[in-house]
CSV table of C-alpha atoms and ligand atoms in Angstrom, one decimal:
chain,number,residue,atom,x,y,z
A,103,MET,CA,-9.5,-33.3,-9.3
A,104,SER,CA,-10.1,-30.0,-11.2
A,105,ILE,CA,-8.7,-26.4,-11.4
A,106,ALA,CA,-11.5,-23.3,-12.8
A,107,VAL,CA,-10.7,-20.3,-13.7
A,108,SER,CA,-12.2,-17.3,-13.2
A,109,LYS,CA,-12.1,-13.3,-13.4
A,110,TYR,CA,-11.9,-12.6,-9.8
A,111,ALA,CA,-11.2,-8.7,-10.3
A,112,GLN,CA,-10.7,-5.9,-12.5
A,113,SER,CA,-8.5,-3.3,-11.1
A,114,GLN,CA,-7.4,0.0,-13.0
A,115,GLU,CA,-3.9,-0.8,-11.7
A,116,TYR,CA,-3.6,-3.9,-11.8
A,117,GLY,CA,-5.5,-4.5,-14.8
A,118,THR,CA,-7.9,-8.1,-14.7
A,119,VAL,CA,-7.0,-10.7,-11.5
A,120,TYR,CA,-8.0,-14.7,-11.8
A,121,ALA,CA,-8.7,-17.2,-9.4
A,122,TYR,CA,-8.5,-20.7,-9.5
A,123,ASP,CA,-10.1,-23.0,-8.2
A,124,ILE,CA,-7.9,-26.8,-6.8
A,125,THR,CA,-10.3,-29.3,-5.9
A,126,MET,CA,-9.0,-32.6,-4.7
A,127,GLY,CA,-11.6,-35.3,-2.8
A,128,ASP,CA,-12.2,-33.1,0.4
A,129,PHE,CA,-10.0,-30.4,-0.3
A,130,SER,CA,-10.0,-27.2,-2.2
A,131,ALA,CA,-7.6,-24.3,-2.6
A,132,LYS,CA,-8.4,-20.4,-4.2
A,133,ILE,CA,-5.3,-19.2,-5.9
A,134,LEU,CA,-5.2,-15.4,-6.9
A,135,SER,CA,-2.9,-14.3,-9.7
A,136,PHE,CA,-3.0,-10.6,-7.5
A,137,GLY,CA,0.3,-11.4,-5.6
A,138,ALA,CA,0.2,-15.1,-6.3
A,139,THR,CA,-2.2,-15.1,-3.2
A,140,TRP,CA,-2.5,-18.7,-1.6
A,141,GLN,CA,-6.5,-17.2,-0.7
A,142,SER,CA,-8.1,-20.1,0.4
A,143,MET,CA,-7.5,-23.6,1.5
A,144,THR,CA,-10.9,-26.0,2.4
A,145,VAL,CA,-10.5,-28.9,4.8
A,146,PRO,CA,-12.8,-31.1,6.4
A,147,GLY,CA,-12.5,-31.3,10.4
A,148,LYS,CA,-13.3,-35.1,12.3
A,149,ASP,CA,-17.0,-33.8,12.1
A,150,GLY,CA,-16.6,-33.9,8.3
A,151,ARG,CA,-18.1,-30.5,7.8
A,152,ARG,CA,-15.4,-27.9,5.8
A,153,ARG,CA,-13.3,-24.7,7.1
A,154,ASP,CA,-11.6,-22.5,5.4
A,155,VAL,CA,-7.9,-22.6,7.5
A,156,LEU,CA,-6.7,-19.2,6.2
A,157,LEU,CA,-7.1,-15.9,6.9
A,158,GLY,CA,-8.0,-13.5,4.3
A,159,PHE,CA,-10.0,-11.4,2.0
A,160,ASP,CA,-13.0,-11.9,-0.2
A,161,THR,CA,-12.2,-8.7,-2.2
A,162,LEU,CA,-8.9,-7.8,-4.0
A,163,GLU,CA,-9.7,-4.3,-2.0
A,164,GLY,CA,-9.1,-6.2,1.2
A,165,LEU,CA,-6.4,-7.8,0.1
A,166,LEU,CA,-4.5,-3.9,-0.7
A,167,GLY,CA,-5.5,-3.3,2.5
A,168,GLY,CA,-4.2,-6.4,4.3
A,169,ASP,CA,-1.4,-8.1,5.7
A,170,TYR,CA,0.2,-9.6,3.4
A,171,GLU,CA,-2.4,-12.4,4.3
A,172,GLY,CA,-1.9,-16.1,1.4
A,173,MET,CA,1.0,-13.1,-0.3
A,174,ILE,CA,3.9,-14.6,-1.6
A,175,VAL,CA,6.8,-12.4,-0.9
A,176,GLY,CA,9.8,-11.3,-2.3
A,177,ARG,CA,12.8,-11.1,-3.4
A,178,TYR,CA,13.6,-10.6,0.3
A,179,ALA,CA,10.8,-12.0,2.4
A,180,ASN,CA,11.1,-10.4,6.6
A,181,ARG,CA,13.0,-7.9,7.4
A,182,LEU,CA,16.3,-6.2,6.4
A,183,SER,CA,18.1,-3.0,7.8
A,184,GLY,CA,17.7,-0.4,5.4
A,185,SER,CA,20.7,-1.5,2.5
A,186,VAL,CA,22.8,-4.9,2.0
A,187,THR,CA,26.1,-5.2,0.4
A,188,ILE,CA,27.1,-7.8,-2.3
A,189,ASN,CA,30.6,-7.7,-4.1
A,190,GLY,CA,31.7,-4.8,-1.9
A,191,GLU,CA,29.1,-3.0,-3.7
A,192,ASN,CA,26.3,-1.0,-0.7
A,193,PHE,CA,22.6,-1.3,-2.4
A,194,ASP,CA,20.3,2.0,-0.3
A,195,LEU,CA,17.0,0.1,-0.2
A,196,GLU,CA,13.1,0.8,-0.1
A,197,LYS,CA,12.8,1.7,3.8
A,198,ASN,CA,8.8,1.0,4.2
A,199,GLU,CA,8.7,0.6,8.1
A,200,ASN,CA,9.5,2.8,10.3
A,201,GLY,CA,11.6,4.6,7.6
A,202,VAL,CA,14.4,2.4,9.0
A,203,THR,CA,14.2,-0.8,8.1
A,204,CYS,CA,12.7,-2.9,4.7
A,205,LEU,CA,10.2,-4.8,5.3
A,206,HIS,CA,9.3,-7.9,2.6
A,207,SER,CA,10.5,-6.2,-0.2
A,208,ALA,CA,8.5,-3.3,0.2
A,209,LYS,CA,5.6,-4.2,-3.1
A,210,GLU,CA,8.2,-6.2,-5.4
A,211,PHE,CA,6.6,-9.3,-5.7
A,212,SER,CA,3.6,-9.2,-3.2
A,213,PHE,CA,1.4,-6.2,-4.6
A,214,ALA,CA,1.9,-7.2,-8.3
A,215,ASN,CA,-0.3,-8.8,-10.5
A,216,TRP,CA,1.6,-12.3,-11.6
A,217,ALA,CA,1.2,-14.0,-15.4
A,218,SER,CA,-0.5,-17.9,-14.3
A,219,ARG,CA,-1.5,-20.2,-16.5
A,220,THR,CA,-2.6,-23.8,-14.9
A,221,VAL,CA,-0.6,-27.0,-15.5
A,222,GLY,CA,-2.4,-30.3,-15.6
A,223,GLU,CA,-5.3,-31.0,-13.5
A,224,ASP,CA,-3.8,-30.0,-10.0
A,225,THR,CA,-1.0,-26.8,-10.1
A,226,VAL,CA,-1.2,-23.6,-10.9
A,227,GLU,CA,2.3,-22.0,-12.1
A,228,LEU,CA,2.6,-18.0,-11.8
A,229,ILE,CA,5.4,-15.6,-13.0
A,230,HIS,CA,6.2,-11.9,-12.8
A,231,TYR,CA,9.4,-10.1,-13.2
A,232,SER,CA,11.0,-7.5,-11.0
A,233,PRO,CA,13.3,-4.4,-12.6
A,234,ASP,CA,16.9,-4.3,-11.6
A,235,GLY,CA,16.7,-1.5,-9.2
A,236,ALA,CA,13.0,-2.5,-7.7
A,237,SER,CA,13.1,-1.2,-4.1
A,238,GLY,CA,16.5,-1.0,-4.3
A,239,PHE,CA,17.8,-4.5,-5.1
A,240,PRO,CA,20.3,-5.2,-8.2
A,241,GLY,CA,19.0,-7.2,-10.6
A,242,ARG,CA,16.2,-7.9,-12.7
A,243,VAL,CA,14.4,-10.9,-11.3
A,244,GLU,CA,12.1,-13.3,-12.4
A,245,ALA,CA,10.2,-15.4,-9.9
A,246,THR,CA,8.3,-18.6,-10.9
A,247,VAL,CA,6.3,-20.1,-8.0
A,248,ARG,CA,3.5,-23.4,-8.4
A,249,TYR,CA,1.1,-24.3,-6.4
A,250,THR,CA,-0.3,-28.3,-6.2
A,251,LEU,CA,-2.5,-29.5,-4.3
A,252,THR,CA,-1.8,-33.1,-3.8
A,253,ALA,CA,-4.0,-36.4,-3.5
A,254,ASP,CA,-3.3,-36.8,0.1
A,255,GLY,CA,-4.2,-33.0,1.5
A,256,ALA,CA,-1.2,-31.6,0.8
A,257,MET,CA,-0.4,-27.8,-0.8
A,258,LYS,CA,2.6,-28.0,-2.6
A,259,ILE,CA,4.8,-24.4,-3.2
A,260,GLU,CA,7.9,-24.2,-5.4
A,261,TYR,CA,9.9,-21.0,-5.7
A,262,ARG,CA,12.0,-20.7,-8.5
A,263,ALA,CA,13.9,-17.0,-9.4
A,264,VAL,CA,17.2,-16.2,-10.7
A,265,SER,CA,18.3,-12.7,-11.5
A,266,ASP,CA,21.0,-11.2,-14.2
A,267,LYS,CA,23.0,-9.3,-11.2
A,268,ASP,CA,24.7,-11.1,-8.0
A,269,THR,CA,21.2,-10.3,-5.5
A,270,VAL,CA,19.6,-11.6,-2.5
A,271,LEU,CA,16.7,-14.1,-3.0
A,272,ASN,CA,14.3,-15.2,-0.2
A,273,PHE,CA,11.3,-16.4,-1.5
A,274,THR,CA,8.1,-17.1,1.4
A,275,ASN,CA,4.2,-17.2,1.4
A,276,HIS,CA,2.8,-15.5,4.3
A,277,ALA,CA,-0.4,-17.4,4.8
A,278,TYR,CA,-2.1,-17.2,8.5
A,279,PHE,CA,-3.4,-20.0,9.9
A,280,ASN,CA,-6.7,-21.0,11.8
A,281,LEU,CA,-7.6,-24.8,11.6
A,282,SER,CA,-11.4,-23.7,12.8
A,283,GLY,CA,-11.4,-21.5,10.9
A,284,GLN,CA,-12.8,-19.1,13.1
A,285,GLY,CA,-11.9,-17.2,16.7
A,286,ASP,CA,-8.2,-17.7,18.1
A,287,ILE,CA,-5.3,-20.2,17.6
A,288,LEU,CA,-4.3,-19.8,21.3
A,289,THR,CA,-5.9,-23.3,21.9
A,290,HIS,CA,-3.9,-25.3,18.7
A,291,THR,CA,-1.1,-26.5,19.6
A,292,MET,CA,2.3,-26.2,17.8
A,293,LYS,CA,5.5,-28.3,17.4
A,294,ILE,CA,8.9,-26.5,15.8
A,295,ASN,CA,11.5,-28.7,15.5
A,296,ALA,CA,14.3,-25.6,16.6
A,297,ALA,CA,16.9,-25.8,18.8
A,298,ALA,CA,17.3,-22.0,19.0
A,299,TYR,CA,15.7,-18.6,17.4
A,300,VAL,CA,17.4,-15.6,16.5
A,301,PRO,CA,15.8,-12.9,18.8
A,302,VAL,CA,15.6,-9.0,17.7
A,303,ASP,CA,16.0,-5.8,18.2
A,304,LYS,CA,13.2,-3.0,18.7
A,305,LEU,CA,13.2,-2.6,15.3
A,306,ASP,CA,12.7,-6.3,14.3
A,307,ILE,CA,16.7,-6.8,13.6
A,308,PRO,CA,18.4,-9.3,14.9
A,309,TRP,CA,22.3,-8.8,15.9
A,310,GLY,CA,23.9,-12.1,15.1
A,311,GLU,CA,23.4,-14.1,18.3
A,312,ILE,CA,21.1,-17.3,17.6
A,313,ARG,CA,20.0,-18.4,21.2
A,314,PRO,CA,19.1,-21.7,22.5
A,315,VAL,CA,15.5,-22.6,23.2
A,316,GLU,CA,16.3,-24.4,26.3
A,317,ASN,CA,14.3,-23.0,29.1
A,318,THR,CA,12.3,-20.6,27.2
A,319,ALA,CA,9.0,-19.2,25.7
A,320,PHE,CA,11.0,-20.2,22.2
A,321,ASP,CA,11.0,-24.1,23.5
A,322,PHE,CA,8.6,-25.7,20.7
A,323,ARG,CA,10.5,-29.0,20.5
A,324,THR,CA,7.9,-31.0,22.3
A,325,ALA,CA,4.3,-30.0,21.0
A,326,LYS,CA,2.2,-27.4,23.5
A,327,PRO,CA,-0.5,-24.7,23.3
A,328,LEU,CA,0.6,-21.4,21.1
A,329,GLY,CA,-1.4,-19.5,24.3
A,330,GLN,CA,1.0,-21.4,26.6
A,331,ASP,CA,3.7,-18.6,26.8
A,332,MET,CA,2.2,-16.2,24.7
A,333,ASN,CA,2.0,-14.1,28.1
A,334,ALA,CA,6.0,-14.7,29.4
A,335,PRO,CA,8.2,-12.5,30.9
A,336,ASP,CA,10.5,-12.4,28.3
A,337,GLU,CA,12.1,-9.7,26.9
A,338,GLN,CA,11.6,-10.7,23.3
A,339,ILE,CA,7.9,-12.0,23.6
A,340,GLN,CA,6.7,-8.8,25.4
A,341,ASN,CA,8.6,-6.6,22.7
A,342,ALA,CA,6.0,-8.2,20.3
A,343,ARG,CA,3.5,-9.1,22.1
A,344,GLY,CA,4.1,-12.5,21.5
A,345,TYR,CA,6.0,-14.7,18.9
A,346,ASP,CA,7.0,-12.8,15.4
A,347,HIS,CA,10.7,-14.8,15.5
A,348,ASN,CA,12.5,-16.8,13.1
A,349,PHE,CA,13.6,-20.0,14.5
A,350,CYS,CA,16.6,-21.9,13.2
A,351,LEU,CA,15.7,-25.3,11.7
A,352,ASP,CA,17.3,-28.0,12.6
A,353,GLY,CA,18.7,-30.9,9.8
A,354,GLU,CA,20.0,-29.6,6.5
A,355,ALA,CA,18.7,-27.0,5.0
A,356,GLY,CA,18.9,-28.1,1.4
A,357,THR,CA,16.8,-31.2,2.3
A,358,LEU,CA,13.0,-31.2,2.7
A,359,ARG,CA,12.1,-32.2,6.5
A,360,GLU,CA,9.3,-31.6,8.9
A,361,ALA,CA,9.9,-28.3,10.4
A,362,ALA,CA,6.7,-27.6,12.1
A,363,VAL,CA,3.5,-29.0,13.6
A,364,LEU,CA,0.3,-27.4,14.2
A,365,ARG,CA,-2.6,-29.4,15.2
A,366,SER,CA,-5.9,-28.3,16.8
A,367,GLU,CA,-7.3,-31.2,18.9
A,368,GLU,CA,-11.1,-29.9,19.0
A,369,ASP,CA,-11.5,-30.3,14.9
A,370,GLY,CA,-9.0,-32.9,14.6
A,371,ILE,CA,-7.4,-31.3,12.0
A,372,THR,CA,-3.3,-31.4,12.0
A,373,MET,CA,-1.1,-29.2,9.7
A,374,THR,CA,2.3,-30.5,9.2
A,375,VAL,CA,5.1,-28.3,7.5
A,376,LEU,CA,8.2,-29.3,5.6
A,377,THR,CA,10.8,-27.1,4.0
A,378,ASP,CA,14.6,-26.6,2.2
A,379,ASN,CA,14.3,-23.5,4.0
A,380,PRO,CA,16.7,-23.5,6.9
A,381,GLY,CA,14.5,-20.9,9.2
A,382,ILE,CA,11.1,-20.4,9.7
A,383,GLN,CA,9.3,-17.3,11.0
A,384,MET,CA,6.3,-17.9,13.5
A,385,TYR,CA,3.6,-14.5,13.7
A,386,THR,CA,1.6,-15.5,16.2
A,387,GLY,CA,-0.6,-12.4,14.6
A,388,ASN,CA,-0.1,-9.6,17.0
A,389,PHE,CA,-1.3,-6.9,15.4
A,390,LEU,CA,-4.1,-7.7,13.3
A,391,ASP,CA,-6.6,-5.9,13.4
A,392,MET,CA,-9.0,-5.5,10.1
A,393,PRO,CA,-12.3,-6.8,9.0
A,394,GLY,CA,-11.6,-10.5,6.9
A,395,LYS,CA,-13.3,-12.9,5.2
A,396,GLY,CA,-17.3,-12.4,5.6
A,397,GLY,CA,-16.6,-9.2,7.1
A,398,VAL,CA,-15.3,-11.1,10.3
A,399,HIS,CA,-13.3,-9.2,12.8
A,400,MET,CA,-9.7,-10.6,12.4
A,401,GLY,CA,-7.5,-9.6,15.9
A,402,ALA,CA,-4.7,-10.2,17.7
A,403,TYR,CA,-3.6,-14.0,17.6
A,404,ALA,CA,-6.6,-15.0,15.1
A,405,GLY,CA,-4.2,-17.1,13.2
A,406,VAL,CA,-0.7,-18.1,12.9
A,407,ALA,CA,1.8,-17.6,9.9
A,408,LEU,CA,4.4,-19.6,9.3
A,409,GLU,CA,6.8,-18.2,6.9
A,410,THR,CA,9.6,-20.7,5.8
A,411,GLN,CA,12.8,-18.6,5.0
A,412,TYR,CA,16.4,-17.1,5.0
A,413,TYR,CA,16.6,-15.6,8.8
A,414,PRO,CA,15.7,-12.0,8.9
A,415,ASP,CA,19.1,-9.7,7.6
A,416,THR,CA,21.0,-12.4,6.1
A,417,PRO,CA,23.0,-10.2,4.1
A,418,ASN,CA,24.2,-7.8,6.7
A,419,ARG,CA,24.9,-11.1,9.3
A,420,PRO,CA,27.8,-13.1,7.8
A,421,GLU,CA,26.9,-15.6,10.7
A,422,PHE,CA,23.7,-16.6,9.1
A,423,PRO,CA,23.0,-19.2,6.5
A,424,GLN,CA,23.8,-17.1,2.9
A,425,CYS,CA,21.2,-16.1,0.3
A,426,THR,CA,23.4,-14.3,-2.2
A,427,PHE,CA,22.9,-16.0,-5.9
A,428,LYS,CA,25.1,-15.3,-8.4
A,429,ALA,CA,23.9,-13.9,-11.8
A,430,GLY,CA,22.1,-17.1,-14.1
A,431,GLU,CA,22.0,-19.0,-10.5
A,432,GLU,CA,18.7,-20.4,-9.7
A,433,TYR,CA,17.2,-20.0,-6.8
A,434,HIS,CA,14.6,-23.1,-6.1
A,435,SER,CA,13.4,-24.4,-2.5
A,436,VAL,CA,9.9,-26.2,-1.7
A,437,THR,CA,7.5,-25.8,1.4
A,438,GLU,CA,4.7,-28.4,1.7
A,439,TYR,CA,2.1,-27.8,3.9
A,440,ARG,CA,0.4,-31.2,4.8
A,441,PHE,CA,-2.9,-31.5,6.3
A,442,SER,CA,-4.8,-34.6,7.7
A,443,VAL,CA,-7.7,-35.3,9.5
A,444,ASP,CA,-7.8,-37.7,12.0
A,445,LYS,CA,-10.7,-40.2,11.7
B,556,GLA,C1,4.3,-8.2,9.4
B,556,GLA,C2,5.6,-9.5,9.6
B,556,GLA,C3,5.1,-10.2,11.0
B,556,GLA,C4,4.6,-8.9,11.7
B,556,GLA,C5,4.3,-8.3,11.3
B,556,GLA,C6,3.9,-7.2,12.8
B,556,GLA,O1,2.9,-8.9,9.0
B,556,GLA,O2,5.1,-10.2,8.0
B,556,GLA,O3,6.3,-11.0,10.8
B,556,GLA,O4,5.8,-8.6,11.9
B,556,GLA,O5,4.2,-7.3,10.3
B,556,GLA,O6,3.1,-6.0,12.2
């Protein structure tokens, strides 16, 4: 068990970016100060060969031109329909997608170089302050993220944030997983413990419906290959060219519980996602198209993102579980990605 820190990049705009390599037996992970990014996760397969199960980049430039691979997203992950109303006051947000919607709070927390330090031999702590009014949101927010690689092969991500004004807080990690470390995820199986999901319009904004998954392509209550219903004649699937939807997790939000299980039979690797969040966005990388690590092209379905979160556009949807926090009230959330290898 060890952590090594090194200089990863020097940027005129962002300063020195640090990399933290955490090693724990057969598992290792790299965390970057820029974007508080989970850059790599190395896991042995049943053949004993180690593979990096995260999509991403070798350089800061790659990350800057990417699709949030491994980044922390906040203060509001996912999409908001242009404005939020807090205590009756309307706040116009930065509309960084189609000039209409606010995706991942623009560059607020992902495109920032966080302050970072090690805690013990297994944890990296990152802190970033975002000013009052950033991307249009009220309140100066201090966010702290802790990544811990546990002895049994889990990456635990703990999020804390506090604002000096009432505001919306909803953080996630946008890692894309591919348990083979190459190719696509279409033959990986997925299980999601959700009896319902949130359908969205053409701008990926919900209208308030919570739709049962039963008899739809969205039923992952029993594990099935991700590719199985990827082309289903379902308007939601067709519009997104696959999955890019929030699943409403079973069980009680606020309690750490199993959310999803991703498995590659061929590699003998299983990843179990646990979270205390009410939802999880599954995005199957439908529009990926860029060079990644080692210059290898990342195309559609090269990886799957499992973003634990509150539902999209929650502040404008009173029927969804709410995430408006009072000034001084702490937002706290935990998500774990547990890796296990067939013996
Ligand atoms: C971002 C979002 C994904 C998906 C893509 C579409 O990466 O996080 O959920 O909507 O955009 O390109």
